[in-house]
Coordinates of C-alpha atoms in Angstrom, one line a residue:
X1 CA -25.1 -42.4 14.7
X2 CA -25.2 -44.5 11.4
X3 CA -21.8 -44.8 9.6
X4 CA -23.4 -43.2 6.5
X5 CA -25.4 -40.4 8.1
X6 CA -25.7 -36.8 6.8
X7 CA -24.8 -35.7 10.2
X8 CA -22.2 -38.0 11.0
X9 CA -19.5 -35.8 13.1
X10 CA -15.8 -36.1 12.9
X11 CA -14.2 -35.6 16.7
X12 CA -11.5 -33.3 17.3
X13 CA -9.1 -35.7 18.6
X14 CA -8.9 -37.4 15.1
X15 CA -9.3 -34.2 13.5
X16 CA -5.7 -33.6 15.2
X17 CA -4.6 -36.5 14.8
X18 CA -4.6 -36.5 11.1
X19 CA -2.9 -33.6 10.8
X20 CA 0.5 -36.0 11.6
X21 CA -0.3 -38.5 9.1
X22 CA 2.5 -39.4 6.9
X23 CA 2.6 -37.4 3.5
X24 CA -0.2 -35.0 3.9
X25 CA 1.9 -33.0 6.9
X26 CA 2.0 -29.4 6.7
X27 CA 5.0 -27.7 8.0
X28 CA 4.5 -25.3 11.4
X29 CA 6.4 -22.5 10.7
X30 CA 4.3 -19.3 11.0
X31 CA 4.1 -17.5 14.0
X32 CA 1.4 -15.0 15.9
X33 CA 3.0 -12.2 14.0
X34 CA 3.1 -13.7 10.6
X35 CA -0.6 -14.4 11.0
X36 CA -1.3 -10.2 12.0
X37 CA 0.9 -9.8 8.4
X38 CA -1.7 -12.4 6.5
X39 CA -4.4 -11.1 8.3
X40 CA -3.6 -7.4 7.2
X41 CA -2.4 -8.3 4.3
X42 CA -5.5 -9.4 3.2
X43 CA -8.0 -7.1 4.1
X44 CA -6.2 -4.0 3.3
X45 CA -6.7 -4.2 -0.3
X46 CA -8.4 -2.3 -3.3
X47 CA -11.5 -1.1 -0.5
X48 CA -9.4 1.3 1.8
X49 CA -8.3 3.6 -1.8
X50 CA -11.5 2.8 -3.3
X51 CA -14.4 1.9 -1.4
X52 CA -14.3 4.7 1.2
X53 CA -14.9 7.6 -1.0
X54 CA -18.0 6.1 -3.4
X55 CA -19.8 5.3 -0.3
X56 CA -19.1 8.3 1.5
X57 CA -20.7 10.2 -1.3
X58 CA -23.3 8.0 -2.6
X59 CA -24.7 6.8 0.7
X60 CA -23.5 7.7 4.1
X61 CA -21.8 11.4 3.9
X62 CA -19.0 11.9 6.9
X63 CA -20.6 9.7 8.9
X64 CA -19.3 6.8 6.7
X65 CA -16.5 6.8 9.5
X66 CA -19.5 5.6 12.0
X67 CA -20.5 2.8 9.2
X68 CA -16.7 1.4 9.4
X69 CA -16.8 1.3 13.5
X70 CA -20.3 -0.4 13.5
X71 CA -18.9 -2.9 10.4
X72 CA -15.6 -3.4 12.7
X73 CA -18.0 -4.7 15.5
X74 CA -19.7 -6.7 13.4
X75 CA -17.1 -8.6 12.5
X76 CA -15.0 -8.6 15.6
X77 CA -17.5 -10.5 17.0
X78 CA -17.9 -13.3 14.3
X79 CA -13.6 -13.2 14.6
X80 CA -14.0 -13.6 18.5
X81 CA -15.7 -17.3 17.6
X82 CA -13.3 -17.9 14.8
X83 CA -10.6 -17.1 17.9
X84 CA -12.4 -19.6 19.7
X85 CA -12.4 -22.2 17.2
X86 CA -8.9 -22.2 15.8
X87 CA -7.4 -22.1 19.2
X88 CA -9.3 -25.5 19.9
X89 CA -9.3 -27.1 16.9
X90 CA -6.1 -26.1 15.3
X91 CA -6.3 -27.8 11.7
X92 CA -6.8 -26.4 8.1
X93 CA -9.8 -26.2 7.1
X94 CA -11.3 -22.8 8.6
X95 CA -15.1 -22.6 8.8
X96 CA -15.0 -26.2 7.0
X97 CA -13.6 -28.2 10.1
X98 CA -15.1 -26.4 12.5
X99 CA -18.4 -27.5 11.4
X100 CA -17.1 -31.3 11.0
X101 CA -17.0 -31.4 14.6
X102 CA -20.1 -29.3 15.6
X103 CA -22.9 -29.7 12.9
X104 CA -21.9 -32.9 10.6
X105 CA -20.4 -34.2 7.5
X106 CA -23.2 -32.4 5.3
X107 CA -23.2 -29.0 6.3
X108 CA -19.4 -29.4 6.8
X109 CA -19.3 -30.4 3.1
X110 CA -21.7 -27.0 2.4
X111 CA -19.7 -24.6 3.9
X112 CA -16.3 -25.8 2.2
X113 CA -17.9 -25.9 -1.2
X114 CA -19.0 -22.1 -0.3
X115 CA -15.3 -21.6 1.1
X116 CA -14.1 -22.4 -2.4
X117 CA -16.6 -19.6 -3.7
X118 CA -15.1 -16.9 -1.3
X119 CA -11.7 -17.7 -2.1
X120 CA -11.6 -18.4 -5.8
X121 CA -13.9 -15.9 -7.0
X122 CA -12.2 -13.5 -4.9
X123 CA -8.6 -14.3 -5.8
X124 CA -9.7 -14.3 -9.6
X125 CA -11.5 -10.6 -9.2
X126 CA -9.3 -9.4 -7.2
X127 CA -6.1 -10.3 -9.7
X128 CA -8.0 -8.5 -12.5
X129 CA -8.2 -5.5 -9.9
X130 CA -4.4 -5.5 -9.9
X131 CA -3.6 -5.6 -13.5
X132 CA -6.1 -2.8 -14.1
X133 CA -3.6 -0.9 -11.3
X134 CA -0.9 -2.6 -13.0
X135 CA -1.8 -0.9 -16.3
X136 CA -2.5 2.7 -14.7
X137 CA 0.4 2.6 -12.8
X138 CA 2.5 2.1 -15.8
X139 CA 0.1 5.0 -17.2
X140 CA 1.6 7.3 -14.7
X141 CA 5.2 6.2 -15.5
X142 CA 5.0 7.2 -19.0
X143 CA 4.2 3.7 -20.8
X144 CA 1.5 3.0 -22.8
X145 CA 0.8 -0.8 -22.3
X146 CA -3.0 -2.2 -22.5
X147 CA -2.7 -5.3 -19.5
X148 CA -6.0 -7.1 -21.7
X149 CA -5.0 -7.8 -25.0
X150 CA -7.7 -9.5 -27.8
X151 CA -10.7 -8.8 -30.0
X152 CA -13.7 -11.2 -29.2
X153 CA -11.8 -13.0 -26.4
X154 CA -9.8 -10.9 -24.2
X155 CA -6.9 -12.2 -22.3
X156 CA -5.7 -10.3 -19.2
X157 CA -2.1 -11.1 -19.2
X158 CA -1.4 -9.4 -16.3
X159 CA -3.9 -10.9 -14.2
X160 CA -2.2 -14.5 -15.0
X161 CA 1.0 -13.2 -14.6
X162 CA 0.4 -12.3 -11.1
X163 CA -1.7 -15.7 -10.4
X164 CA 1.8 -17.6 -11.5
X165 CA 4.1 -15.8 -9.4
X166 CA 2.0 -16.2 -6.3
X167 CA 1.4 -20.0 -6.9
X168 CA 5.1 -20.6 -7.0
X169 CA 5.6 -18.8 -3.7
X170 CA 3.0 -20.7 -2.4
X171 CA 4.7 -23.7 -3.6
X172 CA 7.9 -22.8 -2.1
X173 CA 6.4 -22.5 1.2
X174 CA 4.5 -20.7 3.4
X175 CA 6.7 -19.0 5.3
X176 CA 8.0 -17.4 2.6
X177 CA 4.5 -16.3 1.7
X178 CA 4.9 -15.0 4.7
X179 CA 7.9 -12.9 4.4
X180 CA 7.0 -12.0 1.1
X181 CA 3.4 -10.9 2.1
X182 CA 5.3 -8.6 5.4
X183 CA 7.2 -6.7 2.9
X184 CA 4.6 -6.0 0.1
X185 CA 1.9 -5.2 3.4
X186 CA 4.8 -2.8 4.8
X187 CA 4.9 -1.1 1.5
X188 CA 0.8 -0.9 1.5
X189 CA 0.6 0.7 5.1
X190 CA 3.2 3.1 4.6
X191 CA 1.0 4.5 1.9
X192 CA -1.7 4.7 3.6
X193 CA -0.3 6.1 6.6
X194 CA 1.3 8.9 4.1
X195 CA -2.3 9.4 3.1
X196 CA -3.3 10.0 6.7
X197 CA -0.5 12.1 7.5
X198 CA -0.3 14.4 4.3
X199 CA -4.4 14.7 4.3
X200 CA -4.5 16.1 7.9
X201 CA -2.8 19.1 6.5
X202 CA -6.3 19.4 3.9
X203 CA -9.3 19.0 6.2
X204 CA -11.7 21.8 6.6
X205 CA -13.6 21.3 9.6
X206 CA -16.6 22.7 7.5
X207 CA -16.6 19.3 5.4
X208 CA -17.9 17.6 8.6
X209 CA -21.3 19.4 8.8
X210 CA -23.6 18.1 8.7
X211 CA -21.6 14.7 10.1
X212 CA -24.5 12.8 9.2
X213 CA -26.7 14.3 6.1
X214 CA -30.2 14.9 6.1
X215 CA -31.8 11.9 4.7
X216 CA -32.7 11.5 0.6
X217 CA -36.4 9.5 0.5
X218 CA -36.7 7.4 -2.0
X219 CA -32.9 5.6 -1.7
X220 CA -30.8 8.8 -4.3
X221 CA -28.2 7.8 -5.8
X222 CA -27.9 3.6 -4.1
X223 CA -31.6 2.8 -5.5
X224 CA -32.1 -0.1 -7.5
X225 CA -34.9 -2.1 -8.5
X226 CA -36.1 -5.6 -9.4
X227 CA -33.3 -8.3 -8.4
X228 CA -30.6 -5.6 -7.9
X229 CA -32.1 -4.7 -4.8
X230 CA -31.8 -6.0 -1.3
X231 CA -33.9 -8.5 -0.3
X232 CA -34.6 -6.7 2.7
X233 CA -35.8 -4.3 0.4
X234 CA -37.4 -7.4 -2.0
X235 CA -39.2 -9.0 0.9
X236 CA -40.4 -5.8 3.0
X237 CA -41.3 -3.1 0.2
X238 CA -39.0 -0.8 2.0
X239 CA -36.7 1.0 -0.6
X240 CA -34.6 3.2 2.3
X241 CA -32.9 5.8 1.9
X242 CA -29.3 7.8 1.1
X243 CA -27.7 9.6 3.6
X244 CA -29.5 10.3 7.5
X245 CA -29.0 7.2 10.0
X246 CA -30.8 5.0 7.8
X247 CA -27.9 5.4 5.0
X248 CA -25.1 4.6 7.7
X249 CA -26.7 1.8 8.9
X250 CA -26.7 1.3 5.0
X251 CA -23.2 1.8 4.6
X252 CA -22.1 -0.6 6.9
X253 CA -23.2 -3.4 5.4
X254 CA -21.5 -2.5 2.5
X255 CA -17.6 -1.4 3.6
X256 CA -18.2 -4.7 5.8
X257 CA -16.9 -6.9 2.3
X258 CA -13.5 -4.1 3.0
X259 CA -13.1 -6.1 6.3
X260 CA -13.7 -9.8 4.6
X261 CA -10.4 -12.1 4.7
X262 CA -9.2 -12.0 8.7
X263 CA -10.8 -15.2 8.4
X264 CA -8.2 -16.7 6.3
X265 CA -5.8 -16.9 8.8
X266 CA -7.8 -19.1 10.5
X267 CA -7.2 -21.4 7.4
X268 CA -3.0 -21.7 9.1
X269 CA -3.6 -22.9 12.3
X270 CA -2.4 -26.1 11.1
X271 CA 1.0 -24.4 10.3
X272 CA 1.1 -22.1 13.2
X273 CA 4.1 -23.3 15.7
X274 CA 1.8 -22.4 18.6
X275 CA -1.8 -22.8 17.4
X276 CA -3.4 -21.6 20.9
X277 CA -2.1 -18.2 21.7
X278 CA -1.1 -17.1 17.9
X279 CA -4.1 -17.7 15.8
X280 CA -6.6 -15.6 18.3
X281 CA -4.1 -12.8 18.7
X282 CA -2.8 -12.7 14.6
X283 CA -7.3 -12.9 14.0
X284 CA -7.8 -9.8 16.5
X285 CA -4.4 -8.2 15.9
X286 CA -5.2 -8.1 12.5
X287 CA -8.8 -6.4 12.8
X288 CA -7.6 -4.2 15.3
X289 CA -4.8 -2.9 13.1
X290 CA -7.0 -2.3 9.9
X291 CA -10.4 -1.2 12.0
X292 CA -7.9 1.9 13.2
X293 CA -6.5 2.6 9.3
X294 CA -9.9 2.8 7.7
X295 CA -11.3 5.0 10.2
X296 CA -8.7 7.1 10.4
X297 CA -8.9 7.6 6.2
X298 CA -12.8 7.7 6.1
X299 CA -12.3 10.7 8.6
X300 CA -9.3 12.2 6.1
X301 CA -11.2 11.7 3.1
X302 CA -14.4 13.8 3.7
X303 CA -12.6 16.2 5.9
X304 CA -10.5 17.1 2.6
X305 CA -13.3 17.4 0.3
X306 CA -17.7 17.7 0.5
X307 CA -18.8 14.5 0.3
X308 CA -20.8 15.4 -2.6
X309 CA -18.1 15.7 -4.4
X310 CA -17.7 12.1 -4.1
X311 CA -21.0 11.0 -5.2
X312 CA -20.1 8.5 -8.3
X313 CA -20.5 10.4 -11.5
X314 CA -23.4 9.5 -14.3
X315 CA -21.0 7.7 -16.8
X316 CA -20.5 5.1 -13.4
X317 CA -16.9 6.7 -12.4
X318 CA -16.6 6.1 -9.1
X319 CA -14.6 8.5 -6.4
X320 CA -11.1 7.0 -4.9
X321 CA -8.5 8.6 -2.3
X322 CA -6.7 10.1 -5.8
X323 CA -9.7 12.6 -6.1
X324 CA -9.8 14.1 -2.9
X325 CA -6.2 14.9 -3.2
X326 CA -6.6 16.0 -6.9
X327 CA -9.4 18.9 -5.7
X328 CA -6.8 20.0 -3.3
X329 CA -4.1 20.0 -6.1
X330 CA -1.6 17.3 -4.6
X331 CA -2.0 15.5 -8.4
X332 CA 1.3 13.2 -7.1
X333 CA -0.5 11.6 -4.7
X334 CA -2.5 9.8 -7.8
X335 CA 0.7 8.2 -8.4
X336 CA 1.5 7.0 -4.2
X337 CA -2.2 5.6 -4.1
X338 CA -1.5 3.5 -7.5
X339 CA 1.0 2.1 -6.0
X340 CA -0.4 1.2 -2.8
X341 CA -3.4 -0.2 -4.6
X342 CA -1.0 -2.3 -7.1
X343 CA 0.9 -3.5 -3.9
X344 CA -2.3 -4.0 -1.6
X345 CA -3.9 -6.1 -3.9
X346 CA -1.1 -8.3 -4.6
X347 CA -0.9 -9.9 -0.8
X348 CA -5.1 -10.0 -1.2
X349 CA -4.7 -12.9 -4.1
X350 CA -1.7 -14.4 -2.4
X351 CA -3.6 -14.9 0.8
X352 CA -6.6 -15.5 -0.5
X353 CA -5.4 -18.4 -2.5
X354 CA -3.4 -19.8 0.4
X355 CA -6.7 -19.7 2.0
X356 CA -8.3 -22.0 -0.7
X357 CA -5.1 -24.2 -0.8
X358 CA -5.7 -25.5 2.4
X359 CA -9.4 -25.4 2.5
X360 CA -9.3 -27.9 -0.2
X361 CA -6.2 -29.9 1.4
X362 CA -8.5 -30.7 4.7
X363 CA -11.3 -31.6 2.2
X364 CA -9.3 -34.3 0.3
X365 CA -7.5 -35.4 3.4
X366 CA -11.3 -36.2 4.6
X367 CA -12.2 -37.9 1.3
X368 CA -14.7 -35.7 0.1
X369 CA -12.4 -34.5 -2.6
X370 CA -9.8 -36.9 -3.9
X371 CA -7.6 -38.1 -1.4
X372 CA -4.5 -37.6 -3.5
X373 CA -5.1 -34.1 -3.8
X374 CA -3.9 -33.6 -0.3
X375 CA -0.8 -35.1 -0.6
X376 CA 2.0 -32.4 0.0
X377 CA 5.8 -31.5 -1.5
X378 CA 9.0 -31.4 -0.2
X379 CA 8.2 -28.2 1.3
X380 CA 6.2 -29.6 3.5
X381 CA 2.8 -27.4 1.4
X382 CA 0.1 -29.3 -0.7
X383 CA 1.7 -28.9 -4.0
X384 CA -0.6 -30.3 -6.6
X385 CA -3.8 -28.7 -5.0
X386 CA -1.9 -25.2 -5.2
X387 CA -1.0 -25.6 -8.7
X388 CA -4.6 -26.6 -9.6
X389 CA -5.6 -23.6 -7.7
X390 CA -3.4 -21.8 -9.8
X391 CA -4.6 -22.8 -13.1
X392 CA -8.1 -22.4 -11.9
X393 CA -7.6 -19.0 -10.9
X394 CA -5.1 -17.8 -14.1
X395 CA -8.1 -19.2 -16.3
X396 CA -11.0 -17.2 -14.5
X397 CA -8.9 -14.1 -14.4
X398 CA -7.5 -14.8 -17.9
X399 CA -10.7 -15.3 -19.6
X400 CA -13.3 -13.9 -17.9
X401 CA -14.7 -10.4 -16.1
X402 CA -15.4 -10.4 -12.7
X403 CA -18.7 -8.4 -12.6
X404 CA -21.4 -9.3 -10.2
X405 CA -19.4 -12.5 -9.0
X406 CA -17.6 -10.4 -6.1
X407 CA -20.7 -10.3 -4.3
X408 CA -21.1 -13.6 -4.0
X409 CA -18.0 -13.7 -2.2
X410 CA -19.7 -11.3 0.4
X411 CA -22.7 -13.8 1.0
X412 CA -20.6 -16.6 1.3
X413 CA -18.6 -15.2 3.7
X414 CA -21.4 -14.0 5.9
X415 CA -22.7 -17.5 5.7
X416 CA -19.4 -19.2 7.0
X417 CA -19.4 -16.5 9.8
X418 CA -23.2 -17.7 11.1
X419 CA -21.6 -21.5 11.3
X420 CA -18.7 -20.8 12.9
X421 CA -20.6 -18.1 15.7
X422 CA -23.4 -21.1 16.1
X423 CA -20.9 -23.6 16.3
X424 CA -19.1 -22.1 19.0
X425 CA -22.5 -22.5 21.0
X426 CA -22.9 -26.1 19.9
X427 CA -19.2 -27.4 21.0
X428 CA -19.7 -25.3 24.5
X429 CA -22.6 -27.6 25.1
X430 CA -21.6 -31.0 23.5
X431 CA -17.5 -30.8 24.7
X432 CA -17.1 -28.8 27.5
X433 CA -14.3 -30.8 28.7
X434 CA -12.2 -29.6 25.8
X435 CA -8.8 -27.3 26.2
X436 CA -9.8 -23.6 24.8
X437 CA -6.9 -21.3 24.4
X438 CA -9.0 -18.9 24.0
X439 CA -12.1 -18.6 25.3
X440 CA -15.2 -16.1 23.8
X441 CA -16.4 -13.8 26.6
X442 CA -20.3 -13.2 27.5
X443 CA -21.4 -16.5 25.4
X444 CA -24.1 -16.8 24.4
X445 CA -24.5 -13.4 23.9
X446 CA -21.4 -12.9 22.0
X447 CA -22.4 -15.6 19.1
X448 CA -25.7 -14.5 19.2
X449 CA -25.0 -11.0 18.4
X450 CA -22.8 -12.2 15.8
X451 CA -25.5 -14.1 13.7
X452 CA -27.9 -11.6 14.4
X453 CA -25.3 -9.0 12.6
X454 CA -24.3 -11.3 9.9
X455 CA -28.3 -12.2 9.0
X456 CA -28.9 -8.5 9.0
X457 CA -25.7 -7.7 6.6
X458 CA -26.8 -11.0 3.9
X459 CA -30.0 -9.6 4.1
X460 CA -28.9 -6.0 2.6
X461 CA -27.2 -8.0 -0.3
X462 CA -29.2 -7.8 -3.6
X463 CA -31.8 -10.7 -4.7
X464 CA -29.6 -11.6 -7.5
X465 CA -26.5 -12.1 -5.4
X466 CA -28.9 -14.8 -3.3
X467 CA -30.3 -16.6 -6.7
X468 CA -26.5 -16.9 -7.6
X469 CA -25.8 -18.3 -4.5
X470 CA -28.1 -20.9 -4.5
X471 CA -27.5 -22.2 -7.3
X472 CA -24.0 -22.5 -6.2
X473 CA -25.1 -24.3 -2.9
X474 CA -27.5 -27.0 -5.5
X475 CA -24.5 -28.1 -7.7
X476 CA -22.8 -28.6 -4.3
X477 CA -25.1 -30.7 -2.7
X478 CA -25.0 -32.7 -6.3
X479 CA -21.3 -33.1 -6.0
X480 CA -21.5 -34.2 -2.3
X481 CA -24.0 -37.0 -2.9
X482 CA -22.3 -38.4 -6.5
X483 CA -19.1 -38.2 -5.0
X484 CA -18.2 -37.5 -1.5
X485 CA -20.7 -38.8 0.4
X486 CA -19.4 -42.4 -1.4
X487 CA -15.8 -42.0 -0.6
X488 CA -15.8 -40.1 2.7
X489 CA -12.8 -41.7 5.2
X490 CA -15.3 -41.1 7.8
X491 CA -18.3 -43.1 6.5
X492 CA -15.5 -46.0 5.5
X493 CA -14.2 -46.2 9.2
X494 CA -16.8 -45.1 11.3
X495 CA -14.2 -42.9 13.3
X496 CA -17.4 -40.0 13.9
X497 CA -18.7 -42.6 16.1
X498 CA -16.2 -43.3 18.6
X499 CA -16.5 -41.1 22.1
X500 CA -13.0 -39.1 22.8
X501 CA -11.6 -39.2 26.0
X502 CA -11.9 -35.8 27.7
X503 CA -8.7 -33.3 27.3
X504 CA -8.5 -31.7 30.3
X505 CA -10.9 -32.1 33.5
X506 CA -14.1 -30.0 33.1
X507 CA -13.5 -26.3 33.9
X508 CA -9.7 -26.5 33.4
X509 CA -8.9 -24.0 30.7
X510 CA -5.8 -22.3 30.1
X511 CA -5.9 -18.5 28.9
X512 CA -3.8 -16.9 26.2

């Protein structure tokens, strides 16, 4: 393979072995717990108090409960071959290294650039999300205080505020993330559990007939046209339709983006103190723990009210958890759920960002972003690309609105998830000899299933979200060739060329 190739590969002994080079070490401190806190941390955010009502009324009825299990599986499977990966190759990087070993330097190069979409987009939405919680919450507490100040330009000052603090935790060091993150996600679940517990007490059995709603031809109240609808829709003609099995189906490939961020913790496994048994039990612990918590509200939620009464209103106000208690006149609860929301969302941009810290620090340790980025503090974290992070992040939240940029998180997420599930297929073949703590059961089914579900959820994203995305994907490939194609280490050294020596003997693989 040619020292300049697209497709040169990086092996995963020297993908290992640079994660002891001098000055751009990363401290191993978390542990298989700390990863279940990141890993609930994250995806318990604004979608459990928000996203569960809306689509229970404007698309899936009760059955919206169904949608979450048939989402869960969808993802447990691409998180079964992120289980796989992390436990074999355990360096930062995610989705990113994975593919330096399996597919090449290119599409290695693709998927971080589309890593930095998912995280940065996300973490600058998603802080605007808390400062509009921020400004309710101090609504409910009797202060008037507008968290976006400005005429023509408006600056959210809360949203920065929150991107500061986190950056200089994140600074400090990750396992105080950590601890930080366990307390705040403590707060968030209590909540929800309260929400379970106290909504029990409101459920009419009535509310659950019909479980799944006669079907609405001609796609109600989710119908859209032109480039705002799916390309499924786009490409086939087909414009579906609200409620019946059809809607669930539908459903689920929209509370899957409520599941999107287990796959951050894959991002720690450099960090993690035992890489092999922690990483694939915080991933799955993680899911586990949040699959059972959304179900168990979805089933709360249109137990205590008809699920047409969730159906979003014609001036675009959606339903949240606050209304269903509301009909059943427990008006505190408003104040509980703002609360949770303010404090779920907080751990969603702290993880997030540590997600894009060290996607970017195994991008400049390769060369394909500069090489001193990657260099880390005294605390043992990669200072200066967390700070730039930062900046990044307090400017986009600062300055401008989030709007139809969260769904390009979603398709680049779904993309990383096909790599990683292929990938797993590719390094079963190519390195069999390698030591898997963890291996994926029933391959190739497993991966296969998992890109099948993945291509089926993209393809129920809207049109416009894909043009987006591309566009993204060309101003990457512009970077890679003027820049990091030039000053890759592995096209200066050749290292992708050289044949490992086998780990362990063939067959010889450890369990969890």
């Amino acid at each position: 393979m040619p020292g300049n190739g697209l497709w040169r590969t990086k092996s995963i002994e020297q993908s290992i072995a640079d994660t002891d080079e001098p000055g751009t070490k990363l401290r191993k401190d978390l542990t298989a717990w700390d990863l279940t806190v990141f890993g609930v941390a994250v995806v318990i955010g604004a979608g459990i108090f928000t996203l569960t009502a809306s689509t229970a009324g404007n698309i899936a009825g009760p059955s919206v409960s169904l949608s979450f299990v048939l989402a869960a599986i969808a993802c447990a499977l691409a998180a079964l071959c992120y289980a796989e990966f992390a436990s074999t190759v355990p360096v930062a990087g995610s989705a990113y290294t994975f593919s330096y070993a399996t597919f090449g330097e290119f599409a290695a190069w693709i998927i971080g650039w589309d890593l930095v979409l998912e995280f940065a987009v996300g973490s600058a939405a998603v802080a605007k999300g808390w400062s509009a919680y921020l400004q309710t919450t101090l609504g409910l507490m009797g202060l008037d205080v507008k968290t976006e100040v400005g005429g023509g330009i408006k600056f959210d000052w809360g949203a920065v505020l929150l991107v500061a603090v986190l950056t200089a935790l994140l600074v400090i060091g990750t396992k105080l993330s950590s601890r930080v993150s366990a307390v705040i996600t403590a707060i968030k679940v209590a909540v929800v559990l309260l929400v379970i517990v106290l909504g029990i007490t409101y459920i009419k059995a009535e509310n659950y007939s019909p479980f799944i709603p006669p079907a609405a031809e001609g796609g109600g109240p989710a119908a859209h046209t032109g480039v705002e609808q799916s390309l499924f829709s786009l490409i086939t003609g087909y414009s579906g339709s609200t409620y019946g099995v059809l809607g669930m189906l539908a459903a689920a490939s929209i509370v899957f983006f409520a599941f999107i961020g287990f796959d951050v913790v894959a991002t720690t496994a450099e960090e993690t103190k035992n890489p092999q048994k922690a990483v694939p039990r915080g991933i799955l612990g993680s899911l586990a723990i949040v699959t059972v918590l959304y179900v168990a509200v979805t089933l709360v939620i249109t137990g205590m009210v008809p699920y047409t009464e969730l159906a979003t209103q014609p001036d675009g106000t959606r339903a949240t958890l606050a209304k269903a208690f509301s009909d059943n006149g427990v008006d505190w609860a408003a104040t509980v759920i703002s609360v949770g929301a303010l404090a779920g969302l907080t751990t969603v941009v702290m993880v997030l960002m540590l997600g894009q810290s060290r996607v970017l620090f195994a991008m400049s340790r390769d060369g394909l972003l500069p090489r001193k980025l990657a260099k880390t503090g005294s605390h043992g974290t990669p200072t200066r690309i967390t700070i730039i992070i930062g900046v990044l992040v307090a400017v986009a939240a600062g300055f401008f609105p989030a709007g139809k940029l969260e769904e390009m998180v979603n398709v680049g997420t779904l993309f990383a998830f096909i790599l990683v599930s292929a990938g797993v297929l590719v390094l079963r073949k190519t390195r069999p000899d390698l030591s898997r703590g963890f291996r994926v059961p029933l391959v190739p089914l497993v991966p296969i299933l998992a890109i099948l579900a993945c291509l089926w959820l993209m393809l129920n994203l809207t049109a416009l979200t894909w043009i987006r995305f591309l566009i993204w994907m060309a101003l990457g490939v512009v970077v890679y060739f003027v820049y990091s194609r030039r000053n890759s280490v592995l096209g200066k050294t050749g290292q992708g060329k050289v044949e490992p020596e086998p780990v362990v003997k063939h067959g010889e693989e450890p369990g969890i």
